[in-house]
Structures are given as C-alpha cells and as structure tokens.
Short mmCIF file of C-alpha atoms in Angstrom, two decimals:
data_model
loop_
_atom_site.label_atom_id
_atom_site.label_comp_id
_atom_site.label_asym_id
_atom_site.label_seq_id
_atom_site.Cartn_x
_atom_site.Cartn_y
_atom_site.Cartn_z
CA MET A 10 -25.42 -26.36 28.05
CA GLU A 11 -21.96 -26.22 26.60
CA LYS A 12 -21.17 -28.68 23.87
CA VAL A 13 -18.64 -31.42 24.47
CA LYS A 14 -15.53 -30.70 22.44
CA VAL A 15 -14.13 -33.69 20.61
CA LYS A 16 -10.77 -33.26 18.97
CA ILE A 17 -9.75 -36.12 16.73
CA CYS A 18 -6.12 -36.44 15.72
CA CYS A 19 -5.82 -37.12 12.02
CA GLY A 20 -2.06 -37.36 11.90
CA THR A 21 -0.60 -40.21 9.90
CA SER A 22 -0.25 -42.80 12.63
CA CYS A 23 -3.58 -42.02 14.33
CA PHE A 24 -5.24 -42.17 10.95
CA VAL A 25 -3.89 -45.60 10.10
CA MET A 26 -4.75 -46.80 13.62
CA GLY A 27 -8.40 -45.97 12.95
CA ALA A 28 -9.08 -42.25 13.39
CA ALA A 29 -11.11 -42.25 10.17
CA GLN A 30 -13.67 -44.51 11.83
CA ILE A 31 -14.01 -42.03 14.69
CA GLN A 32 -14.60 -39.23 12.20
CA VAL A 33 -17.93 -40.86 11.48
CA LEU A 34 -19.02 -38.97 14.62
CA GLU A 35 -19.02 -35.84 12.53
CA PHE A 36 -21.05 -37.12 9.62
CA ALA A 37 -23.33 -39.66 11.30
CA PRO A 38 -23.34 -39.18 15.08
CA PRO A 39 -25.65 -41.25 17.33
CA ALA A 40 -28.94 -39.36 17.65
CA ASP A 41 -28.80 -38.81 21.43
CA ILE A 42 -25.51 -36.88 21.31
CA ALA A 43 -25.72 -35.41 17.82
CA ASP A 44 -26.44 -31.84 18.87
CA LYS A 45 -24.35 -31.92 22.01
CA ILE A 46 -20.92 -32.35 20.49
CA GLU A 47 -18.52 -30.19 18.59
CA ILE A 48 -16.04 -32.09 16.43
CA GLU A 49 -12.66 -30.77 15.48
CA GLU A 50 -10.12 -32.58 13.37
CA ALA A 51 -6.56 -31.85 14.31
CA ARG A 52 -3.32 -32.40 12.53
CA CYS A 53 -0.74 -34.36 14.53
CA MET A 54 -1.12 -33.41 18.21
CA ASN A 55 2.26 -34.98 19.00
CA HIS A 56 0.87 -37.48 21.51
CA CYS A 57 2.30 -40.27 19.36
CA LYS A 58 5.77 -38.93 20.04
CA ASP A 59 5.32 -37.99 23.70
CA THR A 60 3.90 -41.24 24.89
CA THR A 61 6.07 -43.18 27.29
CA ALA A 62 4.59 -46.46 26.16
CA LYS A 63 6.83 -48.48 23.93
CA TYR A 64 4.27 -48.96 21.20
CA ASN A 65 1.99 -46.45 19.60
CA ARG A 66 -1.19 -45.92 21.62
CA GLY A 67 -3.09 -44.07 18.93
CA PRO A 68 -5.49 -43.05 17.71
CA PHE A 69 -5.66 -40.17 20.14
CA VAL A 70 -8.84 -38.25 20.78
CA MET A 71 -9.37 -35.37 23.18
CA VAL A 72 -12.84 -35.23 24.74
CA ASN A 73 -12.98 -31.87 26.47
CA ASP A 74 -9.69 -31.99 28.39
CA GLU A 75 -9.38 -35.73 28.60
CA LEU A 76 -7.07 -37.68 26.36
CA ILE A 77 -8.31 -41.02 25.14
CA GLU A 78 -5.65 -43.44 24.01
CA GLU A 79 -6.28 -46.29 21.60
CA ALA A 80 -9.55 -44.59 20.87
CA ASN A 81 -12.32 -46.09 18.84
CA PHE A 82 -15.86 -45.05 18.05
CA GLU A 83 -17.33 -46.90 21.10
CA LYS A 84 -14.82 -45.49 23.56
CA VAL A 85 -15.32 -41.91 22.40
CA VAL A 86 -19.10 -42.11 22.37
CA ASN A 87 -19.10 -43.67 25.86
CA LYS A 88 -16.85 -40.90 27.12
CA ILE A 89 -19.13 -38.25 25.65
CA ARG A 90 -22.19 -39.87 27.25
CA GLU A 91 -20.37 -40.08 30.59
CA ILE A 92 -19.59 -36.37 30.49
CA LEU A 93 -23.13 -35.48 29.45
CA ASN A 94 -24.56 -37.60 32.28
CA GLN A 95 -22.33 -35.90 34.84
CA GLU A 96 -23.56 -32.54 33.73
CA LYS A 97 -27.20 -33.46 34.09
CA MET B 7 8.96 -28.96 -21.30
CA SER B 8 6.25 -27.45 -23.45
CA ASN B 9 6.66 -24.11 -25.20
CA SER B 10 3.59 -22.77 -23.51
CA LEU B 11 4.00 -19.40 -21.86
CA PHE B 12 2.58 -18.00 -18.72
CA ILE B 13 1.05 -14.59 -19.20
CA ASP B 14 1.04 -12.27 -16.23
CA ILE B 15 -1.20 -9.26 -16.67
CA GLY B 16 -1.27 -6.32 -14.31
CA SER B 17 -2.80 -2.91 -14.55
CA TYR B 18 -2.99 0.32 -12.64
CA GLN B 19 -5.09 3.42 -13.07
CA LYS B 20 -5.35 6.92 -11.75
CA GLN B 21 -8.33 9.06 -12.58
CA LYS B 22 -8.12 12.68 -13.66
CA ASP B 23 -7.75 14.96 -10.68
CA GLY B 24 -11.16 15.91 -9.32
CA GLU B 25 -13.04 13.03 -10.95
CA ASP B 26 -14.58 10.17 -9.03
CA CYS B 27 -14.40 7.53 -11.67
CA PHE B 28 -11.94 6.38 -14.26
CA GLY B 29 -12.36 7.58 -17.81
CA ASP B 30 -10.23 4.71 -19.05
CA THR B 31 -11.28 1.10 -18.82
CA ILE B 32 -9.10 -1.98 -18.64
CA TYR B 33 -10.52 -5.43 -19.17
CA SER B 34 -8.58 -8.67 -19.41
CA LYS B 35 -9.87 -12.14 -19.89
CA LYS B 36 -8.45 -15.60 -20.17
CA ILE B 37 -10.11 -18.12 -22.44
CA PRO B 38 -8.67 -21.36 -21.10
CA GLU B 39 -10.20 -23.67 -23.69
CA GLU B 40 -8.58 -21.71 -26.51
CA ARG B 41 -5.44 -21.05 -24.48
CA ARG B 42 -5.86 -17.36 -25.21
CA VAL B 43 -5.58 -14.21 -23.17
CA ILE B 44 -7.16 -10.97 -24.28
CA SER B 45 -6.48 -7.63 -22.67
CA ILE B 46 -8.08 -4.35 -23.63
CA LEU B 47 -7.39 -0.76 -22.65
CA SER B 48 -9.83 1.88 -23.78
CA ASP B 49 -9.75 5.63 -23.25
CA GLY B 50 -13.11 7.35 -23.43
CA LEU B 51 -13.54 10.85 -24.76
CA GLY B 52 -13.23 13.42 -22.01
CA SER B 53 -13.13 12.31 -18.41
CA GLY B 54 -15.36 11.24 -15.55
CA VAL B 55 -18.63 9.39 -15.95
CA LYS B 56 -19.09 10.14 -19.64
CA ALA B 57 -15.65 8.83 -20.54
CA ASN B 58 -16.18 5.88 -18.25
CA ILE B 59 -19.33 4.86 -20.08
CA LEU B 60 -17.73 5.27 -23.50
CA SER B 61 -14.65 3.29 -22.59
CA SER B 62 -16.58 0.58 -20.71
CA MET B 63 -18.86 0.06 -23.69
CA THR B 64 -15.88 -0.10 -25.99
CA THR B 65 -13.98 -2.68 -23.94
CA ARG B 66 -17.04 -4.90 -23.47
CA MET B 67 -17.95 -4.82 -27.13
CA ALA B 68 -14.37 -5.30 -28.24
CA MET B 69 -14.00 -8.28 -25.91
CA LYS B 70 -17.08 -9.96 -27.34
CA PHE B 71 -15.91 -9.38 -30.88
CA MET B 72 -12.41 -10.65 -30.10
CA GLU B 73 -13.78 -13.76 -28.43
CA ASP B 74 -15.95 -14.50 -31.43
CA ASN B 75 -13.15 -13.71 -33.87
CA THR B 76 -15.32 -11.20 -35.70
CA ASP B 77 -13.71 -9.33 -38.58
CA LEU B 78 -11.93 -6.38 -37.06
CA LEU B 79 -13.05 -3.61 -39.42
CA ARG B 80 -16.63 -4.73 -39.18
CA SER B 81 -16.51 -4.86 -35.41
CA SER B 82 -14.86 -1.45 -35.12
CA GLU B 83 -17.57 0.02 -37.31
CA ILE B 84 -20.23 -1.48 -35.08
CA MET B 85 -18.47 -0.13 -32.01
CA MET B 86 -18.20 3.37 -33.41
CA ASP B 87 -21.82 3.30 -34.53
CA ALA B 88 -22.96 2.10 -31.14
CA LEU B 89 -21.18 4.65 -29.00
CA PRO B 90 -23.27 7.66 -28.02
CA ILE B 91 -22.28 10.89 -29.72
CA CYS B 92 -20.76 13.63 -27.61
CA GLN B 93 -23.05 16.64 -27.67
CA ILE B 94 -20.22 19.13 -27.64
CA ARG B 95 -17.82 17.52 -30.06
CA LYS B 96 -20.39 15.71 -32.20
CA ILE B 97 -18.30 12.56 -32.35
CA SER B 98 -18.56 9.18 -30.73
CA TYR B 99 -15.22 8.45 -29.41
CA ALA B 100 -13.20 5.99 -27.47
CA THR B 101 -9.76 4.72 -28.35
CA PHE B 102 -8.60 1.22 -27.74
CA SER B 103 -5.62 -1.08 -27.62
CA ILE B 104 -6.24 -4.80 -27.70
CA VAL B 105 -3.69 -7.52 -27.06
CA ASP B 106 -4.77 -10.98 -28.13
CA SER B 107 -2.22 -13.60 -27.05
CA GLU B 108 -2.16 -17.29 -27.54
CA LEU B 109 -0.20 -19.24 -24.99
CA GLU B 110 1.84 -20.88 -27.72
CA GLY B 111 3.31 -17.49 -28.47
CA LYS B 112 1.32 -15.84 -31.25
CA THR B 113 0.24 -12.37 -30.25
CA ARG B 114 -1.69 -9.77 -32.18
CA ILE B 115 -2.14 -6.18 -31.13
CA PHE B 116 -4.89 -3.92 -32.46
CA GLU B 117 -4.75 -0.24 -31.76
CA MET B 118 -6.83 2.75 -32.49
CA ASP B 119 -5.64 6.21 -31.49
CA ASN B 120 -4.02 5.17 -28.22
CA PRO B 121 -0.30 5.82 -27.76
CA ARG B 122 1.53 2.98 -29.45
CA TYR B 123 2.22 -0.04 -27.27
CA ILE B 124 5.71 -0.74 -26.01
CA PHE B 125 7.18 -4.14 -26.78
CA ILE B 126 10.24 -5.13 -24.80
CA ARG B 127 12.50 -8.04 -25.54
CA ASN B 128 15.98 -8.60 -24.09
CA ASN B 129 15.80 -5.25 -22.32
CA LYS B 130 15.31 -3.36 -25.56
CA SER B 131 12.24 -1.71 -26.91
CA LEU B 132 11.49 -3.16 -30.33
CA ALA B 133 9.53 -1.26 -32.92
CA ILE B 134 7.23 -3.57 -34.81
CA LYS B 135 5.79 -2.46 -38.07
CA GLY B 136 2.04 -2.67 -38.02
CA ARG B 137 -0.42 -2.68 -40.88
CA GLU B 138 -2.93 0.12 -41.07
CA PHE B 139 -6.56 -0.36 -41.88
CA SER B 140 -9.39 2.08 -42.09
CA SER B 141 -13.07 1.73 -42.64
CA PRO B 142 -14.73 3.57 -45.54
CA LYS B 143 -17.28 4.79 -43.05
CA TRP B 144 -14.82 6.36 -40.64
CA LYS B 145 -12.00 7.41 -42.94
CA ASP B 146 -10.17 9.61 -40.48
CA ARG B 147 -9.65 6.81 -38.02
CA SER B 148 -7.32 3.98 -38.70
CA ILE B 149 -6.58 0.77 -36.90
CA SER B 150 -3.08 -0.56 -36.67
CA VAL B 151 -2.52 -4.30 -36.43
CA SER B 152 0.80 -5.81 -35.43
CA GLN B 153 1.69 -9.41 -34.97
CA MET B 154 4.58 -11.06 -33.18
CA THR B 155 5.69 -14.36 -31.76
CA THR B 156 6.23 -13.85 -28.11
CA GLN B 157 8.97 -15.48 -26.08
CA PRO B 158 9.40 -15.89 -22.34
CA GLU B 159 10.46 -12.63 -20.68
CA ASP B 160 8.85 -10.48 -23.36
CA ARG B 161 6.75 -7.62 -22.11
CA ILE B 162 4.03 -5.55 -23.68
CA ILE B 163 2.91 -2.29 -22.17
CA LEU B 164 -0.26 -0.49 -23.11
CA MET B 165 -0.97 2.99 -21.90
CA SER B 166 -3.49 5.74 -22.27
CA ASP B 167 -2.43 9.19 -23.41
CA GLY B 168 -2.49 10.25 -19.77
CA VAL B 169 0.87 8.52 -19.47
CA THR B 170 2.55 10.00 -22.53
CA GLN B 171 1.13 13.46 -21.94
CA ALA B 172 1.93 13.54 -18.25
CA GLY B 173 3.52 16.82 -17.29
CA LEU B 174 2.24 18.59 -20.41
CA GLY B 175 2.82 22.30 -20.05
CA ASN B 176 5.29 21.75 -17.27
CA LYS B 177 8.62 23.51 -17.86
CA ARG B 178 10.57 20.29 -17.72
CA TYR B 179 8.18 18.39 -19.98
CA PRO B 180 6.62 20.99 -22.26
CA LEU B 181 5.32 18.28 -24.56
CA GLY B 182 4.66 15.76 -21.82
CA TRP B 183 6.64 12.79 -20.55
CA GLY B 184 6.30 11.15 -23.95
CA ARG B 185 6.37 7.56 -25.05
CA GLN B 186 10.16 7.60 -25.14
CA GLY B 187 10.26 8.88 -21.56
CA CYS B 188 8.08 5.97 -20.54
CA ILE B 189 10.23 3.47 -22.45
CA ASP B 190 13.38 4.76 -20.76
CA PHE B 191 11.71 4.51 -17.38
CA VAL B 192 10.50 0.96 -17.99
CA LEU B 193 13.93 -0.16 -19.17
CA SER B 194 15.59 1.31 -16.11
CA GLU B 195 13.04 -0.39 -13.84
CA LEU B 196 13.61 -3.69 -15.61
CA GLU B 197 17.31 -3.32 -15.12
CA LYS B 198 16.74 -2.94 -11.39
CA ASP B 199 14.32 -5.86 -11.19
CA PRO B 200 14.16 -8.00 -14.33
CA HIS B 201 11.38 -10.19 -12.93
CA ILE B 202 9.13 -7.45 -11.64
CA SER B 203 5.50 -8.52 -11.73
CA SER B 204 3.17 -6.90 -14.21
CA GLN B 205 1.12 -5.42 -11.43
CA ASN B 206 4.08 -3.69 -9.83
CA LEU B 207 5.43 -2.42 -13.13
CA ALA B 208 2.08 -0.95 -14.19
CA GLN B 209 1.78 0.75 -10.82
CA LYS B 210 5.30 2.18 -11.07
CA ILE B 211 4.65 3.57 -14.55
CA VAL B 212 1.45 5.29 -13.46
CA GLU B 213 3.06 6.68 -10.32
CA GLU B 214 6.04 7.93 -12.30
CA ALA B 215 3.73 9.60 -14.82
CA LEU B 216 1.84 11.21 -11.98
CA SER B 217 5.07 12.56 -10.51
CA LYS B 218 5.67 14.49 -13.77
CA GLU B 219 2.37 16.30 -13.47
CA ILE B 220 2.13 19.81 -12.09
CA ASP B 221 1.48 19.52 -8.35
CA LYS B 222 1.24 15.76 -8.91
CA LYS B 223 -2.33 16.19 -10.00
CA ALA B 224 -3.39 14.03 -12.91
CA GLY B 225 -4.36 16.22 -15.87
CA ASP B 226 -6.01 13.26 -17.57
CA ASP B 227 -6.85 9.68 -16.74
CA ILE B 228 -3.60 7.77 -16.47
CA SER B 229 -3.81 4.04 -17.12
CA CYS B 230 -1.33 1.34 -17.86
CA VAL B 231 -1.55 -2.37 -18.63
CA SER B 232 1.55 -4.45 -18.35
CA ILE B 233 1.77 -7.92 -19.84
CA TYR B 234 4.60 -10.22 -18.97
CA PHE B 235 5.20 -13.46 -20.83
CA ARG B 236 6.78 -15.74 -18.34
CA THR B 237 8.20 -19.17 -18.18
CA PRO B 238 5.77 -21.71 -16.82
CA ARG B 239 4.19 -22.33 -13.48
CA LYS B 240 6.10 -23.33 -10.42
CA LEU B 241 5.06 -25.45 -7.50
CA LEU B 242 6.77 -25.87 -4.16
CA VAL B 243 6.09 -29.14 -2.39
CA LEU B 244 7.17 -28.97 1.19
CA THR B 245 7.11 -32.17 3.16
CA GLY B 246 8.53 -33.21 6.48
CA PRO B 247 10.09 -31.30 9.35
CA PRO B 248 13.75 -30.40 8.82
CA PHE B 249 16.30 -32.65 10.53
CA ASP B 250 17.62 -29.65 12.42
CA GLU B 251 14.97 -27.60 14.21
CA ASP B 252 16.99 -24.45 13.55
CA LYS B 253 15.97 -24.80 9.92
CA ASP B 254 12.26 -24.31 10.73
CA LYS B 255 12.59 -20.62 10.04
CA GLU B 256 14.34 -21.33 6.76
CA ILE B 257 11.54 -23.47 5.37
CA ALA B 258 8.97 -20.95 6.59
CA ASP B 259 10.81 -18.20 4.72
CA MET B 260 10.85 -20.41 1.67
CA VAL B 261 7.06 -20.61 1.83
CA ALA B 262 6.71 -16.88 2.41
CA GLU B 263 8.95 -15.94 -0.51
CA TYR B 264 8.08 -18.62 -3.04
CA ASP B 265 6.79 -17.21 -6.31
CA GLY B 266 4.52 -20.05 -7.28
CA LYS B 267 1.98 -22.43 -5.89
CA ILE B 268 2.68 -24.14 -2.62
CA ALA B 269 1.66 -27.52 -1.30
CA ILE B 270 2.52 -28.59 2.22
CA CYS B 271 2.33 -32.32 2.83
CA GLY B 272 2.67 -33.21 6.48
CA GLY B 273 0.84 -32.44 9.71
CA THR B 274 3.94 -31.47 11.64
CA THR B 275 5.29 -29.53 8.66
CA SER B 276 2.13 -27.47 8.42
CA ASN B 277 2.21 -26.92 12.17
CA ILE B 278 5.71 -25.48 11.76
CA ILE B 279 4.64 -23.15 8.96
CA GLU B 280 1.55 -22.13 10.90
CA ARG B 281 3.69 -21.29 13.91
CA GLU B 282 6.53 -19.54 12.07
CA LEU B 283 4.39 -17.44 9.74
CA CYS B 284 1.52 -16.91 12.22
CA LEU B 285 -0.98 -18.27 9.71
CA LYS B 286 -4.22 -19.94 10.54
CA CYS B 287 -4.62 -23.47 9.30
CA GLU B 288 -8.06 -25.04 9.29
CA VAL B 289 -9.26 -28.49 8.34
CA ASP B 290 -11.31 -28.51 5.14
CA LYS B 291 -14.16 -30.89 5.87
CA SER B 292 -15.23 -31.10 2.24
CA SER B 293 -12.22 -33.30 1.61
CA PHE B 294 -13.36 -36.14 3.88
CA ASP B 295 -12.40 -39.63 2.78
CA THR B 296 -12.15 -42.80 4.83
CA GLU B 297 -8.72 -43.66 3.48
CA ILE B 298 -7.01 -40.31 3.13
CA PRO B 299 -6.81 -37.73 5.93
CA MET B 300 -8.55 -34.46 5.19
CA ALA B 301 -6.83 -31.47 3.63
CA SER B 302 -6.59 -28.11 5.37
CA THR B 303 -6.64 -24.56 4.16
CA MET B 304 -3.98 -22.01 4.99
CA GLU B 305 -3.77 -18.47 3.68
CA GLY B 306 -1.26 -18.13 0.88
CA VAL B 307 -0.81 -21.89 0.59
CA ASP B 308 -2.62 -23.76 -2.15
CA LEU B 309 -2.89 -27.10 -0.41
CA VAL B 310 -2.17 -28.49 3.03
CA THR B 311 -2.37 -32.23 3.53
CA GLU B 312 -1.21 -35.03 5.80
CA GLY B 313 2.14 -36.45 4.75
CA ILE B 314 3.03 -40.06 4.01
CA LEU B 315 -0.43 -41.51 3.35
CA THR B 316 -1.36 -38.70 0.99
CA LEU B 317 1.96 -38.83 -0.84
CA THR B 318 1.76 -42.61 -1.16
CA ASP B 319 -1.76 -42.38 -2.54
CA ALA B 320 -0.77 -39.55 -4.90
CA TYR B 321 2.07 -41.72 -6.22
CA ARG B 322 -0.35 -44.59 -6.79
CA MET B 323 -2.74 -42.32 -8.67
CA LEU B 324 0.04 -40.81 -10.76
CA LYS B 325 0.73 -44.35 -11.92
CA GLU B 326 -2.78 -45.72 -12.13
CA GLY B 327 -4.97 -42.72 -12.72
CA ILE B 328 -7.20 -40.70 -10.42
CA ASP B 329 -9.90 -42.83 -8.81
CA ARG B 330 -11.14 -40.74 -5.92
CA LYS B 331 -13.42 -37.74 -5.58
CA PRO B 332 -11.92 -34.43 -6.75
CA ASN B 333 -11.90 -32.87 -3.30
CA VAL B 334 -9.86 -35.57 -1.60
CA ALA B 335 -6.46 -34.32 -0.49
CA SER B 336 -4.42 -36.75 -2.58
CA VAL B 337 -6.40 -35.95 -5.74
CA ARG B 338 -5.86 -32.27 -5.21
CA LEU B 339 -2.16 -32.90 -4.75
CA VAL B 340 -2.01 -34.89 -7.99
CA ASN B 341 -3.84 -32.12 -9.84
CA LEU B 342 -1.44 -29.53 -8.46
CA LEU B 343 1.54 -31.64 -9.53
CA LEU B 344 0.15 -32.19 -12.99
CA GLY B 345 -0.83 -28.54 -13.37
CA SER B 346 2.68 -27.27 -12.75
CA ASP B 347 5.67 -27.29 -15.03
CA ARG B 348 8.40 -26.86 -12.56
CA ILE B 349 8.16 -28.55 -9.18
CA ASP B 350 10.53 -27.88 -6.33
CA PHE B 351 10.48 -30.49 -3.61
CA VAL B 352 11.81 -29.55 -0.21
CA VAL B 353 12.03 -32.63 1.95
CA GLY B 354 12.59 -32.51 5.68
CA THR B 355 14.44 -35.63 6.68
CA LYS B 356 13.57 -35.85 10.32
CA ILE B 357 12.39 -39.37 11.06
CA ASN B 358 8.96 -39.55 12.62
CA VAL B 359 9.45 -42.01 15.48
CA ALA B 360 5.74 -42.70 15.66
CA HIS B 361 5.85 -44.14 12.15
CA GLN B 362 8.52 -46.73 12.87
CA ASP B 363 6.32 -48.74 15.19
CA PRO B 364 5.89 -52.24 13.73
CA SER B 365 2.44 -52.51 15.28
CA LEU B 366 1.06 -49.93 12.86
CA PRO B 367 -1.34 -51.78 10.61
CA MET B 368 -0.06 -50.39 7.36
CA GLU B 369 3.20 -50.09 5.57
CA LEU B 370 4.39 -46.54 6.05
CA GLU B 371 6.96 -45.36 3.57
CA ILE B 372 9.98 -43.39 4.59
CA ARG B 373 9.50 -39.86 3.32
CA ARG B 374 12.65 -39.67 1.25
CA ASN B 375 11.75 -42.84 -0.59
CA ILE B 376 8.23 -41.91 -1.48
CA VAL B 377 9.29 -38.44 -2.64
CA LYS B 378 12.00 -40.05 -4.77
CA LYS B 379 9.44 -42.35 -6.39
CA ILE B 380 7.10 -39.44 -7.07
CA PHE B 381 9.61 -37.13 -8.64
CA ARG B 382 11.13 -39.85 -10.80
CA LEU B 383 7.69 -40.65 -12.13
CA LEU B 384 6.95 -36.97 -12.71
CA GLN B 385 10.19 -36.60 -14.61
CA SER B 386 9.96 -39.69 -16.75
CA GLN B 387 6.28 -39.96 -17.43
CA TYR B 388 5.04 -36.42 -17.13
CA LEU B 389 8.16 -34.57 -18.34
CA LYS B 390 8.17 -32.17 -15.43
CA GLU B 391 11.19 -30.18 -14.43
CA ILE B 392 12.06 -31.22 -10.88
CA SER B 393 14.39 -30.04 -8.17
CA VAL B 394 14.77 -31.72 -4.80
CA ARG B 395 16.34 -30.35 -1.70
CA TYR B 396 16.78 -32.25 1.55
CA LEU B 397 16.83 -30.35 4.80
#
C-alpha cells in the first residue's frame, strides 16, 4: 500500500500558527498510522498569499493532494485515517 | 578588525611521463587550536613508487616533527636516518620544503635541496635571506631557514625541481624553464588576476611547466604548492525576495559568484535561488526545534533557514548568548555570523502580505528592521565589517 504523503508548510506564518505542533507527526506519530505516512517539511508553499480569505488560514498541510487549512494535529491525523480507511 | 589572515593553500601535481604515481608528495594541515597552518612539499629520489614512498615518509615525519616543534636539525637527522637507502645510489634521499605559518602573520620556511621558494609581495618577488644549517652527520646537506611576517595578499610558492627543470634539453630552454622563468610567469598571471585562488595558480604553473617539456611529456614529477595569505572570511546573508521580481536573477547570480560563505534566510528567498540556479534544497531534519523552523541544505550554500523568526531569534542570541542546541537553524546562523569577519547583507524588501495579518499570534518583525538591529549589533559589539544592500 502506498504511504500517505503529508507535506507540512514550515514557512514563517504557518510556523507561528502552529505548524511545529503538527511536526510532532514525524517524531512521535500515533502508532496506528506510524508506518503508513511519509512526512515532508516544505518551505513556504505560498498558500498564505494565494488565499482569498481575508485573514491567514494557516497552518497549511497537504495530505496527498488535499489541502488542509487551519490545520492542527487532530485535523491532520483524522484526514490521514480517513484516507487509509477509504483504501481498505 | 583583527590582524588575523586567511591562508588559502592550493596544490597541483603531474607525475613523470609513464609513471602511475606521483614521486612528489604534498601535505598541508591546519592546526586550529594553535592558529597555525603547515604545508610540506617533498620530492623523493627518482620517480614512481620508490620516490612516492620516500617523499610520503618524509612529509609525514616532517609534519609530526613540525607539529611537536621538535628541533629542526635533530628531526632532519631522524628523517634521513629513517629513509630507506637507494640500492643504486647508496643514499637515502628526499628533499623538502616546509612552510609553517601562524595566522597572526609569522611564517617560517625550511628547505632542503628543493628549488628555493618564491615569495611575492606587491607583485614583486622578494628575495629573503635565509640562514643555513647543516648536521654534522650529513655534512653535504644543508637546511635553509627563512622567516618573514606575512601580510594580506602575500603569496608563497613551493615547487619541485620538475618545475624549474621543465624543458631541460629543449632548444628553447637548454637549462630548463628555471626559477626565474616561473617567477615571471607567476607575476604575469597575478597581473591578469590579482585574486587568483591558490588552487588555480598552482595548476597554471604546473601546466605552464608541462608546456615547456618536449612533446609536453613530463620529464620529472612536476609539483607546485601555492599559498595565498588573504584578508579574512566573508559571509553573504541573503534575506527576502527582491521588491522587483526582475531582480531574482540578480540575487541568484550574487549567490553563484560570491567568494565566501553564504546564508539564505527566508523560505521564499531560498525557493527563488533554488529555481534560478537549479539547485536542490532539502529540509535538514536534524535541526528540529519547536520554536524555530528547521534549516535546509542546498549545494554551495552554507545555511538555508526560514526568515523572520530565525533572524529574530539570532538577534536575541547575539545579545543574550546562545541557549539552544547547536543544530538549530538560528544557532547555526549566529555561529556563521560570528565566524566571519566581513558580512554582506542583501535584503529583499518585498513585503510578505501573509505576515501583516493581525491575527498572527506573534509579533513578526519587518525584515528591514530586524536586519538593521542585527548588523548594528554585529558592528558595535562584535566589531564586524558590515555592508547592507536593499533590493
């Protein structure tokens, strides 16, 4: 089974909005998904500038091809589980 | 600024035509704790493997003795005693030239039977009178010792007799290219490019010597060591995308051509450099920290970090001292700043709209301001030489 690709933006604004907490996924992932994910840290992916929303909707995380806005650890893990369940 | 020099050492060798290995050996070593650089060129008797062994043994032994500051006559005696004796010529033989430089400027040169070194200052070759010593045991061999106080832009060139005797027997150079021929060549090269690196100069000398040889075949091992005493280390700190996108190429060229260390602080900035120079930039996971975004690695660039947060933290640590792990991006930036003597800041002034959002939970500095704070601190407290350019 292909691993779920998780790309965490570590640009300045995503980082201050909480991307560092999502990076925990890399160093201490929940046991059930630990070997099913591939984490990549990205420098600014420019979503903070492209967004049409008035206020910043970071941190931004890409899970496979899906963009998660205002991401946090919970949201990302849930998304990964959702994708893994679909594939089953 | 301190009087400390930067010593750039380069060497180039060509083995005797038909031989697989070099008969001459070059060995250079920096001793950081003593702020010393030692460079040795040895020419072994004959050529090929035998000469290689003789000269390798000589350089290794000489390096040990130099490091330990052993008495020179005593150490030369030991070296000559230790070398195996040539069955044909019944002598143990390898010549050497040793340059022992302290970064504060004191340099001593020891030579035995190699062509005399060339010392260049202000585009002139200076002859320095050396003192001769010889050991009672080996009366026919003498060691010459010269001492000088080096200045920035001085150069010392060591060569094996393959350089001075290049072209020997050739109609144009019946007695070989000669030391004077080499000096003239070096001076003309320096006129063309006064800041040529040691490596390039050594290579040019060897190639020029080779071109004098009959059929361009080396009649002996040709080796050259070039030592260049330079003004101190430079660092380019590039941060922020340029206000005008047309300048992207300009900052990329700056990175490509810069003759010092390079730090890029800014995600978008590194994306620009990555794109323009077709370099691969990868996140370095060993630099993980919960407060500072991770650093990245990029070929030819010494440090790639996120921008404002890292710069702000570096400024704080420049004031208060380093209090994070050594691998964290901001610590590495501080160490780079402190390890350089001349720092060139290039600051892109494009405003990052995403940073102006009042809902961001942290105070984000405007790039120009934080850079201004950093370089003022570096100037006043750390006595660095700073230049700043806004783009």
